[in-house]
Amino acid sequence: MKGNDNVLNIAVFVSGSGTNLQAIIDHIADGRLPDVRISGVLASREGVYALERAHLAGIPSVVISRSRYPDLDTYDQAMLQALDVLTQEPVGLVVLAGFLSLLGPRLVRRYAGRIINVHPALIPSFCGPGMYGIKPHEAAIARGVRVSGATVHIVDEVYDAGPIILQKAVEVYQDDTPQTLQLRVMKEAEQVILPEAIRLFAEKRIAIDGRIVRIREESQ
Ligand code: GRF
């Protein structure tokens, strides 16, 4: 049994149904993410099903509603305080899993290089402000692309523009609707590469070289 110091404690930020959170929970439960522990779940909205998933998995959670704060600065401070209270151990990685609010500069700086986000398209396609939820899939169908997919990237202060860690493509079928494409991207791409990216961090195999992520063969 590895000592506690080898465990990567992660905080997962959510805003919706939590299917990506569930994929992480399941990967930990069935041993595919051995040295990872979810210290806490932070939601940007009340009543989202992701909170129920956290409860069922016995994971502490807190809601910090963006709408309750007058500006990004106070929201930023509230998020940092909530994170400190929510998790007993130091958080090694912040995972945005279907999280829809912009993070404040303090939190991004405090966790520089240790915040990742899953985006439901192949960045730089169909990303940036306003491109969330079903919208990237509507844009992909409208553009007639033959492949779409998901991207896991480092979060910095520019929305969806951080260095790319992993991407996974899925085929776009002629009869796809935005909804059928979204389901395939979630199941066959997002829920595969997000746990994989977390594993790479746990194995200390991620190195950020400017705008490029280098994935080392061996754990450091
Ligand atoms: C996912 O496609 C996620 O990328 C997007 O919303 C969808 C559902 O996310 N932001 P989840 O079920 O809340 O993880």
PDB file of C-alpha atoms and ligand atoms in Angstrom:
ATOM      1  CA  MET A   1       0.000   0.000   0.000  1.00  0.00           C
ATOM      2  CA  LYS A   2       1.560   3.301  -1.067  1.00  0.00           C
ATOM      3  CA  GLY A   3       1.975   5.950   1.588  1.00  0.00           C
ATOM      4  CA  ASN A   4      -0.500   8.795   1.754  1.00  0.00           C
ATOM      5  CA  ASP A   5       2.041  11.188   0.239  1.00  0.00           C
ATOM      6  CA  ASN A   6       1.745   9.412  -3.127  1.00  0.00           C
ATOM      7  CA  VAL A   7      -1.976  10.089  -3.372  1.00  0.00           C
ATOM      8  CA  LEU A   8      -3.103  12.917  -5.664  1.00  0.00           C
ATOM      9  CA  ASN A   9      -5.936  14.801  -3.934  1.00  0.00           C
ATOM     10  CA  ILE A  10      -8.218  16.409  -6.489  1.00  0.00           C
ATOM     11  CA  ALA A  11     -11.057  18.913  -6.231  1.00  0.00           C
ATOM     12  CA  VAL A  12     -13.734  18.596  -8.934  1.00  0.00           C
ATOM     13  CA  PHE A  13     -15.713  21.669 -10.004  1.00  0.00           C
ATOM     14  CA  VAL A  14     -19.156  21.020 -11.527  1.00  0.00           C
ATOM     15  CA  SER A  15     -22.177  22.907 -12.897  1.00  0.00           C
ATOM     16  CA  GLY A  16     -24.472  20.223 -14.276  1.00  0.00           C
ATOM     17  CA  SER A  17     -25.374  16.545 -14.413  1.00  0.00           C
ATOM     18  CA  GLY A  18     -21.893  15.396 -13.380  1.00  0.00           C
ATOM     19  CA  THR A  19     -21.352  12.636 -15.934  1.00  0.00           C
ATOM     20  CA  ASN A  20     -17.657  13.557 -16.044  1.00  0.00           C
ATOM     21  CA  LEU A  21     -17.483  13.544 -12.230  1.00  0.00           C
ATOM     22  CA  GLN A  22     -19.125  10.106 -12.304  1.00  0.00           C
ATOM     23  CA  ALA A  23     -16.501   8.831 -14.749  1.00  0.00           C
ATOM     24  CA  ILE A  24     -13.762   9.882 -12.293  1.00  0.00           C
ATOM     25  CA  ILE A  25     -15.623   8.310  -9.343  1.00  0.00           C
ATOM     26  CA  ASP A  26     -16.045   5.061 -11.309  1.00  0.00           C
ATOM     27  CA  HIS A  27     -12.391   4.972 -12.421  1.00  0.00           C
ATOM     28  CA  ILE A  28     -11.276   5.360  -8.795  1.00  0.00           C
ATOM     29  CA  ALA A  29     -13.750   2.741  -7.560  1.00  0.00           C
ATOM     30  CA  ASP A  30     -12.667   0.100 -10.075  1.00  0.00           C
ATOM     31  CA  GLY A  31      -8.941   0.690  -9.628  1.00  0.00           C
ATOM     32  CA  ARG A  32      -8.191   2.476 -12.917  1.00  0.00           C
ATOM     33  CA  LEU A  33      -7.124   5.592 -10.954  1.00  0.00           C
ATOM     34  CA  PRO A  34      -5.250   3.981  -8.017  1.00  0.00           C
ATOM     35  CA  ASP A  35      -3.424   6.960  -6.491  1.00  0.00           C
ATOM     36  CA  VAL A  36      -6.174   9.534  -6.821  1.00  0.00           C
ATOM     37  CA  ARG A  37      -8.679  10.727  -4.255  1.00  0.00           C
ATOM     38  CA  ILE A  38     -11.537  13.222  -4.716  1.00  0.00           C
ATOM     39  CA  SER A  39     -11.203  15.519  -1.677  1.00  0.00           C
ATOM     40  CA  GLY A  40     -14.260  17.573  -2.555  1.00  0.00           C
ATOM     41  CA  VAL A  41     -16.761  18.733  -5.169  1.00  0.00           C
ATOM     42  CA  LEU A  42     -17.509  22.414  -5.682  1.00  0.00           C
ATOM     43  CA  ALA A  43     -20.665  23.340  -7.633  1.00  0.00           C
ATOM     44  CA  SER A  44     -21.425  26.704  -9.224  1.00  0.00           C
ATOM     45  CA  ARG A  45     -25.184  26.138  -8.916  1.00  0.00           C
ATOM     46  CA  GLU A  46     -27.635  24.678  -6.369  1.00  0.00           C
ATOM     47  CA  GLY A  47     -29.539  21.497  -7.104  1.00  0.00           C
ATOM     48  CA  VAL A  48     -27.402  20.080  -9.931  1.00  0.00           C
ATOM     49  CA  TYR A  49     -27.343  16.284 -10.155  1.00  0.00           C
ATOM     50  CA  ALA A  50     -23.548  16.299  -9.838  1.00  0.00           C
ATOM     51  CA  LEU A  51     -24.108  17.124  -6.129  1.00  0.00           C
ATOM     52  CA  GLU A  52     -26.237  13.992  -5.746  1.00  0.00           C
ATOM     53  CA  ARG A  53     -23.482  11.926  -7.365  1.00  0.00           C
ATOM     54  CA  ALA A  54     -20.958  13.365  -4.884  1.00  0.00           C
ATOM     55  CA  HIS A  55     -23.285  12.612  -1.956  1.00  0.00           C
ATOM     56  CA  LEU A  56     -23.849   9.023  -3.093  1.00  0.00           C
ATOM     57  CA  ALA A  57     -20.076   8.574  -3.344  1.00  0.00           C
ATOM     58  CA  GLY A  58     -19.555  10.047   0.144  1.00  0.00           C
ATOM     59  CA  ILE A  59     -17.606  13.039  -1.207  1.00  0.00           C
ATOM     60  CA  PRO A  60     -17.965  16.394   0.620  1.00  0.00           C
ATOM     61  CA  SER A  61     -19.431  19.151  -1.539  1.00  0.00           C
ATOM     62  CA  VAL A  62     -20.195  22.863  -1.402  1.00  0.00           C
ATOM     63  CA  VAL A  63     -22.113  25.263  -3.647  1.00  0.00           C
ATOM     64  CA  ILE A  64     -20.604  28.632  -4.520  1.00  0.00           C
ATOM     65  CA  SER A  65     -23.226  30.246  -6.753  1.00  0.00           C
ATOM     66  CA  ARG A  66     -21.657  32.673  -9.198  1.00  0.00           C
ATOM     67  CA  SER A  67     -24.936  34.596  -9.241  1.00  0.00           C
ATOM     68  CA  ARG A  68     -24.560  35.425  -5.519  1.00  0.00           C
ATOM     69  CA  TYR A  69     -21.391  37.474  -6.063  1.00  0.00           C
ATOM     70  CA  PRO A  70     -21.374  40.989  -7.498  1.00  0.00           C
ATOM     71  CA  ASP A  71     -18.141  40.512  -9.427  1.00  0.00           C
ATOM     72  CA  LEU A  72     -15.436  38.043 -10.409  1.00  0.00           C
ATOM     73  CA  ASP A  73     -13.117  39.278  -7.639  1.00  0.00           C
ATOM     74  CA  THR A  74     -15.435  38.449  -4.711  1.00  0.00           C
ATOM     75  CA  TYR A  75     -16.423  35.193  -6.400  1.00  0.00           C
ATOM     76  CA  ASP A  76     -12.742  34.331  -6.791  1.00  0.00           C
ATOM     77  CA  GLN A  77     -12.116  34.876  -3.063  1.00  0.00           C
ATOM     78  CA  ALA A  78     -15.188  32.839  -2.097  1.00  0.00           C
ATOM     79  CA  MET A  79     -14.042  29.951  -4.307  1.00  0.00           C
ATOM     80  CA  LEU A  80     -10.557  29.938  -2.750  1.00  0.00           C
ATOM     81  CA  GLN A  81     -11.969  30.022   0.782  1.00  0.00           C
ATOM     82  CA  ALA A  82     -14.468  27.260  -0.015  1.00  0.00           C
ATOM     83  CA  LEU A  83     -11.690  25.130  -1.466  1.00  0.00           C
ATOM     84  CA  ASP A  84      -9.570  25.541   1.687  1.00  0.00           C
ATOM     85  CA  VAL A  85     -12.510  24.623   3.960  1.00  0.00           C
ATOM     86  CA  LEU A  86     -13.823  21.790   1.780  1.00  0.00           C
ATOM     87  CA  THR A  87     -10.636  19.771   1.507  1.00  0.00           C
ATOM     88  CA  GLN A  88      -8.575  18.665   4.510  1.00  0.00           C
ATOM     89  CA  GLU A  89      -5.520  17.735   2.485  1.00  0.00           C
ATOM     90  CA  PRO A  90      -3.754  20.106   0.079  1.00  0.00           C
ATOM     91  CA  VAL A  91      -5.335  19.892  -3.386  1.00  0.00           C
ATOM     92  CA  GLY A  92      -2.853  18.739  -5.998  1.00  0.00           C
ATOM     93  CA  LEU A  93      -5.143  19.187  -9.010  1.00  0.00           C
ATOM     94  CA  VAL A  94      -8.355  21.107  -9.725  1.00  0.00           C
ATOM     95  CA  VAL A  95     -10.549  19.368 -12.328  1.00  0.00           C
ATOM     96  CA  LEU A  96     -13.259  21.347 -14.147  1.00  0.00           C
ATOM     97  CA  ALA A  97     -15.839  18.711 -15.120  1.00  0.00           C
ATOM     98  CA  GLY A  98     -18.752  20.337 -16.915  1.00  0.00           C
ATOM     99  CA  PHE A  99     -17.975  23.538 -14.997  1.00  0.00           C
ATOM    100  CA  LEU A 100     -19.445  26.616 -16.670  1.00  0.00           C
ATOM    101  CA  SER A 101     -18.145  29.622 -14.740  1.00  0.00           C
ATOM    102  CA  LEU A 102     -14.964  31.553 -15.490  1.00  0.00           C
ATOM    103  CA  LEU A 103     -12.387  31.187 -12.709  1.00  0.00           C
ATOM    104  CA  GLY A 104     -10.924  34.251 -11.030  1.00  0.00           C
ATOM    105  CA  PRO A 105      -7.258  35.273 -11.359  1.00  0.00           C
ATOM    106  CA  ARG A 106      -6.343  34.415  -7.733  1.00  0.00           C
ATOM    107  CA  LEU A 107      -7.491  30.815  -8.044  1.00  0.00           C
ATOM    108  CA  VAL A 108      -5.847  30.424 -11.466  1.00  0.00           C
ATOM    109  CA  ARG A 109      -2.561  31.798 -10.080  1.00  0.00           C
ATOM    110  CA  ARG A 110      -2.693  29.758  -6.861  1.00  0.00           C
ATOM    111  CA  TYR A 111      -3.157  26.547  -8.864  1.00  0.00           C
ATOM    112  CA  ALA A 112      -1.148  27.582 -11.940  1.00  0.00           C
ATOM    113  CA  GLY A 113      -0.442  24.536 -14.099  1.00  0.00           C
ATOM    114  CA  ARG A 114      -2.664  22.375 -11.861  1.00  0.00           C
ATOM    115  CA  ILE A 115      -6.160  23.180 -13.194  1.00  0.00           C
ATOM    116  CA  ILE A 116      -7.548  21.111 -16.080  1.00  0.00           C
ATOM    117  CA  ASN A 117     -10.761  21.412 -18.053  1.00  0.00           C
ATOM    118  CA  VAL A 118     -12.585  19.096 -20.434  1.00  0.00           C
ATOM    119  CA  HIS A 119     -14.054  20.823 -23.475  1.00  0.00           C
ATOM    120  CA  PRO A 120     -16.552  18.985 -25.741  1.00  0.00           C
ATOM    121  CA  ALA A 121     -14.787  19.790 -29.037  1.00  0.00           C
ATOM    122  CA  LEU A 122     -11.337  19.534 -30.639  1.00  0.00           C
ATOM    123  CA  ILE A 123      -9.797  22.878 -29.581  1.00  0.00           C
ATOM    124  CA  PRO A 124      -9.173  25.277 -31.369  1.00  0.00           C
ATOM    125  CA  SER A 125     -12.443  24.355 -33.105  1.00  0.00           C
ATOM    126  CA  PHE A 126     -15.733  25.371 -31.549  1.00  0.00           C
ATOM    127  CA  CYS A 127     -14.422  26.862 -28.317  1.00  0.00           C
ATOM    128  CA  GLY A 128     -14.197  30.175 -26.486  1.00  0.00           C
ATOM    129  CA  PRO A 129     -16.809  32.295 -24.697  1.00  0.00           C
ATOM    130  CA  GLY A 130     -20.356  31.015 -25.191  1.00  0.00           C
ATOM    131  CA  MET A 131     -19.210  27.630 -26.562  1.00  0.00           C
ATOM    132  CA  TYR A 132     -20.416  25.240 -23.841  1.00  0.00           C
ATOM    133  CA  GLY A 133     -22.977  22.470 -23.343  1.00  0.00           C
ATOM    134  CA  ILE A 134     -24.816  21.698 -26.589  1.00  0.00           C
ATOM    135  CA  LYS A 135     -23.423  24.720 -28.471  1.00  0.00           C
ATOM    136  CA  PRO A 136     -20.114  23.199 -29.691  1.00  0.00           C
ATOM    137  CA  HIS A 137     -22.083  20.249 -31.086  1.00  0.00           C
ATOM    138  CA  GLU A 138     -24.594  22.518 -32.842  1.00  0.00           C
ATOM    139  CA  ALA A 139     -21.660  24.398 -34.400  1.00  0.00           C
ATOM    140  CA  ALA A 140     -19.952  21.142 -35.460  1.00  0.00           C
ATOM    141  CA  ILE A 141     -23.127  19.840 -37.154  1.00  0.00           C
ATOM    142  CA  ALA A 142     -23.740  23.215 -38.817  1.00  0.00           C
ATOM    143  CA  ARG A 143     -20.149  23.280 -40.144  1.00  0.00           C
ATOM    144  CA  GLY A 144     -20.434  19.736 -41.499  1.00  0.00           C
ATOM    145  CA  VAL A 145     -17.224  18.465 -39.847  1.00  0.00           C
ATOM    146  CA  ARG A 146     -16.493  14.743 -40.267  1.00  0.00           C
ATOM    147  CA  VAL A 147     -14.879  14.355 -36.877  1.00  0.00           C
ATOM    148  CA  SER A 148     -15.379  16.080 -33.573  1.00  0.00           C
ATOM    149  CA  GLY A 149     -14.353  15.030 -30.084  1.00  0.00           C
ATOM    150  CA  ALA A 150     -13.091  16.356 -26.768  1.00  0.00           C
ATOM    151  CA  THR A 151     -10.051  18.169 -25.408  1.00  0.00           C
ATOM    152  CA  VAL A 152      -8.516  18.220 -21.936  1.00  0.00           C
ATOM    153  CA  HIS A 153      -6.371  21.294 -21.454  1.00  0.00           C
ATOM    154  CA  ILE A 154      -4.596  23.312 -18.787  1.00  0.00           C
ATOM    155  CA  VAL A 155      -6.726  26.243 -17.582  1.00  0.00           C
ATOM    156  CA  ASP A 156      -5.154  29.671 -17.618  1.00  0.00           C
ATOM    157  CA  GLU A 157      -6.716  33.095 -17.673  1.00  0.00           C
ATOM    158  CA  VAL A 158      -7.879  32.936 -21.294  1.00  0.00           C
ATOM    159  CA  TYR A 159     -11.080  30.872 -21.746  1.00  0.00           C
ATOM    160  CA  ASP A 160     -10.416  27.468 -23.414  1.00  0.00           C
ATOM    161  CA  ALA A 161      -6.970  28.580 -24.607  1.00  0.00           C
ATOM    162  CA  GLY A 162      -4.601  26.761 -22.222  1.00  0.00           C
ATOM    163  CA  PRO A 163      -2.010  24.187 -23.362  1.00  0.00           C
ATOM    164  CA  ILE A 164      -3.605  20.975 -24.638  1.00  0.00           C
ATOM    165  CA  ILE A 165      -2.965  17.762 -22.685  1.00  0.00           C
ATOM    166  CA  LEU A 166      -5.103  15.144 -24.493  1.00  0.00           C
ATOM    167  CA  GLN A 167      -7.615  15.022 -27.322  1.00  0.00           C
ATOM    168  CA  LYS A 168      -9.837  12.206 -28.604  1.00  0.00           C
ATOM    169  CA  ALA A 169     -11.801  12.289 -31.846  1.00  0.00           C
ATOM    170  CA  VAL A 170     -15.146  10.705 -32.626  1.00  0.00           C
ATOM    171  CA  GLU A 171     -16.773  10.328 -36.050  1.00  0.00           C
ATOM    172  CA  VAL A 172     -19.671  12.618 -36.968  1.00  0.00           C
ATOM    173  CA  TYR A 173     -22.386  10.635 -38.803  1.00  0.00           C
ATOM    174  CA  GLN A 174     -24.547  12.111 -41.577  1.00  0.00           C
ATOM    175  CA  ASP A 175     -27.700  11.609 -39.499  1.00  0.00           C
ATOM    176  CA  ASP A 176     -26.245  13.003 -36.275  1.00  0.00           C
ATOM    177  CA  THR A 177     -28.129  15.658 -34.361  1.00  0.00           C
ATOM    178  CA  PRO A 178     -26.334  17.912 -31.869  1.00  0.00           C
ATOM    179  CA  GLN A 179     -27.794  15.697 -29.126  1.00  0.00           C
ATOM    180  CA  THR A 180     -26.613  12.372 -30.594  1.00  0.00           C
ATOM    181  CA  LEU A 181     -23.174  13.857 -31.228  1.00  0.00           C
ATOM    182  CA  GLN A 182     -23.008  15.269 -27.674  1.00  0.00           C
ATOM    183  CA  LEU A 183     -23.782  11.864 -26.166  1.00  0.00           C
ATOM    184  CA  ARG A 184     -21.089  10.158 -28.274  1.00  0.00           C
ATOM    185  CA  VAL A 185     -18.493  12.832 -27.455  1.00  0.00           C
ATOM    186  CA  MET A 186     -19.296  12.589 -23.736  1.00  0.00           C
ATOM    187  CA  LYS A 187     -19.186   8.795 -23.613  1.00  0.00           C
ATOM    188  CA  GLU A 188     -16.427   7.975 -26.102  1.00  0.00           C
ATOM    189  CA  ALA A 189     -14.174  11.001 -25.620  1.00  0.00           C
ATOM    190  CA  GLU A 190     -14.695  13.140 -22.508  1.00  0.00           C
ATOM    191  CA  GLN A 191     -15.208  10.275 -20.098  1.00  0.00           C
ATOM    192  CA  VAL A 192     -12.068   8.569 -21.461  1.00  0.00           C
ATOM    193  CA  ILE A 193      -9.528  11.399 -21.645  1.00  0.00           C
ATOM    194  CA  LEU A 194     -10.460  13.255 -18.453  1.00  0.00           C
ATOM    195  CA  PRO A 195      -9.614  10.298 -16.169  1.00  0.00           C
ATOM    196  CA  GLU A 196      -6.571   9.606 -18.365  1.00  0.00           C
ATOM    197  CA  ALA A 197      -5.299  13.170 -17.887  1.00  0.00           C
ATOM    198  CA  ILE A 198      -5.784  12.864 -14.117  1.00  0.00           C
ATOM    199  CA  ARG A 199      -3.766   9.622 -14.165  1.00  0.00           C
ATOM    200  CA  LEU A 200      -0.936  11.397 -16.010  1.00  0.00           C
ATOM    201  CA  PHE A 201      -0.858  14.051 -13.294  1.00  0.00           C
ATOM    202  CA  ALA A 202      -0.914  11.385 -10.559  1.00  0.00           C
ATOM    203  CA  GLU A 203       2.076   9.724 -12.249  1.00  0.00           C
ATOM    204  CA  LYS A 204       3.832  13.110 -12.502  1.00  0.00           C
ATOM    205  CA  ARG A 205       4.222  12.685 -16.271  1.00  0.00           C
ATOM    206  CA  ILE A 206       2.968  16.146 -17.296  1.00  0.00           C
ATOM    207  CA  ALA A 207       5.462  18.904 -18.096  1.00  0.00           C
ATOM    208  CA  ILE A 208       4.329  22.284 -19.444  1.00  0.00           C
ATOM    209  CA  ASP A 209       6.795  23.835 -21.884  1.00  0.00           C
ATOM    210  CA  GLY A 210       5.391  27.267 -22.761  1.00  0.00           C
ATOM    211  CA  ARG A 211       2.194  26.591 -24.717  1.00  0.00           C
ATOM    212  CA  ILE A 212       3.019  22.906 -25.212  1.00  0.00           C
ATOM    213  CA  VAL A 213       2.392  20.017 -22.810  1.00  0.00           C
ATOM    214  CA  ARG A 214       5.042  17.277 -22.851  1.00  0.00           C
ATOM    215  CA  ILE A 215       3.898  13.881 -21.611  1.00  0.00           C
ATOM    216  CA  ARG A 216       6.858  11.975 -20.166  1.00  0.00           C
ATOM    217  CA  GLU A 217       7.175   8.246 -20.789  1.00  0.00           C
ATOM    218  CA  GLU A 218       8.043   7.544 -17.177  1.00  0.00           C
ATOM    219  CA  SER A 219       6.786   8.910 -13.878  1.00  0.00           C
ATOM    220  CA  GLN A 220       9.115  11.495 -12.303  1.00  0.00           C
TER     221      GLN A 220
HETATM  222  C1  GRF B   1     -20.251  17.835 -21.005  1.00  0.00           C
HETATM  223  O1  GRF B   1     -20.223  17.757 -22.426  1.00  0.00           O
HETATM  224  C2  GRF B   1     -19.317  18.917 -20.552  1.00  0.00           C
HETATM  225  O2  GRF B   1     -18.129  18.966 -21.327  1.00  0.00           O
HETATM  226  C3  GRF B   1     -20.147  20.129 -20.793  1.00  0.00           C
HETATM  227  O3  GRF B   1     -21.423  19.763 -20.309  1.00  0.00           O
HETATM  228  C4  GRF B   1     -21.618  18.358 -20.561  1.00  0.00           C
HETATM  229  C5  GRF B   1     -22.144  17.650 -19.335  1.00  0.00           C
HETATM  230  O4  GRF B   1     -21.183  17.738 -18.331  1.00  0.00           O
HETATM  231  N1  GRF B   1     -19.663  21.304 -20.142  1.00  0.00           N
HETATM  232  P1  GRF B   1     -21.400  16.935 -16.931  1.00  0.00           P
HETATM  233  O5  GRF B   1     -22.423  15.851 -17.219  1.00  0.00           O
HETATM  234  O6  GRF B   1     -21.950  17.943 -15.945  1.00  0.00           O
HETATM  235  O7  GRF B   1     -20.061  16.380 -16.554  1.00  0.00           O
END
